[in-house]
XYZ file of C-alpha atoms in Angstrom:
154
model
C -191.733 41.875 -14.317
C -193.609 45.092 -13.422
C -196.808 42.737 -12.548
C -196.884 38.996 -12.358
C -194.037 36.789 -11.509
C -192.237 34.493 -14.744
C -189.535 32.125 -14.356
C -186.018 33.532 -15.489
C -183.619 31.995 -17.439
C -180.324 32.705 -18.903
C -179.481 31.918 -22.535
C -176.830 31.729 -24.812
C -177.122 32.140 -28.727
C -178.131 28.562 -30.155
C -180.254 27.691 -26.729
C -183.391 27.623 -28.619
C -182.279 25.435 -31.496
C -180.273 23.035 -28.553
C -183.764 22.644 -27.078
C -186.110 22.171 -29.995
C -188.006 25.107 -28.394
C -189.452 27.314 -31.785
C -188.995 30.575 -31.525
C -192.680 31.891 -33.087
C -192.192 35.293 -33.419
C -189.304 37.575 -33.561
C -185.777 36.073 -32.833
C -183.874 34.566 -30.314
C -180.703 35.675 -28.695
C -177.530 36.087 -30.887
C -174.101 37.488 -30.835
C -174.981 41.203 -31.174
C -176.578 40.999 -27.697
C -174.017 42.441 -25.169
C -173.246 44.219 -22.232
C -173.429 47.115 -24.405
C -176.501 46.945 -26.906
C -179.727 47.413 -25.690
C -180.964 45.219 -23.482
C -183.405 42.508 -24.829
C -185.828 39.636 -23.374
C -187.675 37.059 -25.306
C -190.585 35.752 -23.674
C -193.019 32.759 -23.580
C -196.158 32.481 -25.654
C -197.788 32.210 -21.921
C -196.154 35.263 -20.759
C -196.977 37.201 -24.165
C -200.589 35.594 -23.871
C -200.904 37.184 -20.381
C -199.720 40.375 -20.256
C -200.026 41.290 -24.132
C -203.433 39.487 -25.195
C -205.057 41.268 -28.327
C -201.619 42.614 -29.217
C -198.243 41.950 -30.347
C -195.530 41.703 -27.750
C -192.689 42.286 -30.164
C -191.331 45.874 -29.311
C -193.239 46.337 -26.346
C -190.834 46.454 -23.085
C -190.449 44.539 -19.750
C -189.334 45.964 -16.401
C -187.500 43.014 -15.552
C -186.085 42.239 -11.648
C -182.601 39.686 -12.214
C -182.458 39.796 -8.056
C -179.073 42.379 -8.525
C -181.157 45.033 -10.704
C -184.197 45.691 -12.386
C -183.568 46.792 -16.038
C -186.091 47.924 -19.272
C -185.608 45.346 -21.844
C -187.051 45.088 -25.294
C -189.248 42.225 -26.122
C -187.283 40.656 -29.409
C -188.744 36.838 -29.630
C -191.316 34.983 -28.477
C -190.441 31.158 -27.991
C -193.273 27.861 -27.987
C -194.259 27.121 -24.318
C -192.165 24.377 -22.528
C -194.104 22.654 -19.638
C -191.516 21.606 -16.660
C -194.126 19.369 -14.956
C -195.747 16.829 -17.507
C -199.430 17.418 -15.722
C -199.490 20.878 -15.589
C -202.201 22.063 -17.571
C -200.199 25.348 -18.594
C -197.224 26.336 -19.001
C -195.489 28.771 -16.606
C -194.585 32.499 -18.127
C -190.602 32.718 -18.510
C -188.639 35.501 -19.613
C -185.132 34.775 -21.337
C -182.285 36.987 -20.895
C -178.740 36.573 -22.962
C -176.051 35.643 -20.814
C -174.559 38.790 -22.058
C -176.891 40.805 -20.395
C -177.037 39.313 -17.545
C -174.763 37.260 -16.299
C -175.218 33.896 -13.920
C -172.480 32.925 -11.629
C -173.590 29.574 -11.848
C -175.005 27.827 -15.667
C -175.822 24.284 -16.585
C -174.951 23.621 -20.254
C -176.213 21.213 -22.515
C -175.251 19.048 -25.259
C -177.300 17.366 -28.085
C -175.444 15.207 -30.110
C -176.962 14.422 -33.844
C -179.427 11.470 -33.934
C -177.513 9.081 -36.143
C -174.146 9.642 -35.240
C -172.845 6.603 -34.974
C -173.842 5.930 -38.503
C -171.022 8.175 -39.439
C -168.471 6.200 -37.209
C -168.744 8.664 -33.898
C -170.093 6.374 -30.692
C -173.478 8.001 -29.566
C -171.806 7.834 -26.002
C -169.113 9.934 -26.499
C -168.747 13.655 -27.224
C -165.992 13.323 -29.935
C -167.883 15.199 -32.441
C -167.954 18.007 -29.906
C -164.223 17.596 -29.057
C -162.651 16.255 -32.114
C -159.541 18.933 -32.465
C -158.690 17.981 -28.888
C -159.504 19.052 -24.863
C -161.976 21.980 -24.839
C -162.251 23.906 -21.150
C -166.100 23.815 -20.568
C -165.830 25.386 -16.796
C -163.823 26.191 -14.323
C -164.378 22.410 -12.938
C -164.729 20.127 -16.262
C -162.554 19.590 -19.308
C -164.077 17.720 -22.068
C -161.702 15.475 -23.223
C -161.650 13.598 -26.514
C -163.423 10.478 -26.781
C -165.000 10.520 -23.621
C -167.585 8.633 -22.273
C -170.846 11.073 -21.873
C -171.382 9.215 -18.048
C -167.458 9.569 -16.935
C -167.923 13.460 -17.497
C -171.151 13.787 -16.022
């Protein structure tokens, strides 16, 4: 950021709705963001409050430091706070680049399986509604494989 310091994470289209994090205004990242479209960053309601108060935040632009390069992005979305520490009394700013954009070497993924699943015959502890046509490569270290166990893979 050109002032202030915000938390940075990296996003792939569908992180928002994986999260239950509402995107309030705006969007969030999708497939049209890439290496070669115009660089975007949705922000935090904490981040918009501080730097953009009194204003909207959506089209305004970010000077924003990954660590390898700084780069002008366009503010697109602005997503609900999400507190890390449980006492904290605010949030902390964070700034959310597509993984098309820029990059990580290393990611976490996550998985939310549907509440109710095993109402439709799939075992909550199992990732066969993920995996159902077969083995899926999910990194260079971990296959999912059908029908198994959520703990075994993780």
């Amino acid at each position: 950021l050109e002032s202030g310091v915000a938390a940075m994470v990296i996003v792939q289209p569908g992180y928002f709705e994986t999260m239950k994090v509402p995107v309030v205004a705006g969007r969030g990242t999708n497939e049209f963001d890439t290496s070669r479209s115009e660089p975007v960053v949705m922000i935090s309601r904490e981040l918009a409050r501080q730097h953009f108060e009194g204003s909207s935040a959506l089209g305004r632009t970010l000077l924003v430091d990954t660590g390898v390069r700084s780069v002008r992005r366009a503010i697109v979305g602005i997503v609900d706070d999400v507190r890390s520490q449980p006492p904290d009394p605010r949030p902390l700013p964070v700034v959310y680049l597509p993984h098309s954009q820029a990059p990580a070497l290393d990611m976490a993924f996550v998985v939310r399986l549907e509440h109710g699943s095993s109402e439709r015959g799939h075992n909550r502890n199992t990732l066969t509604p993920l995996a159902a046509s077969g083995n899926h490569w999910a990194s260079r270290e971990i296959w999912l494989h059908r029908d198994a166990e959520i703990v075994q893979m993780f």
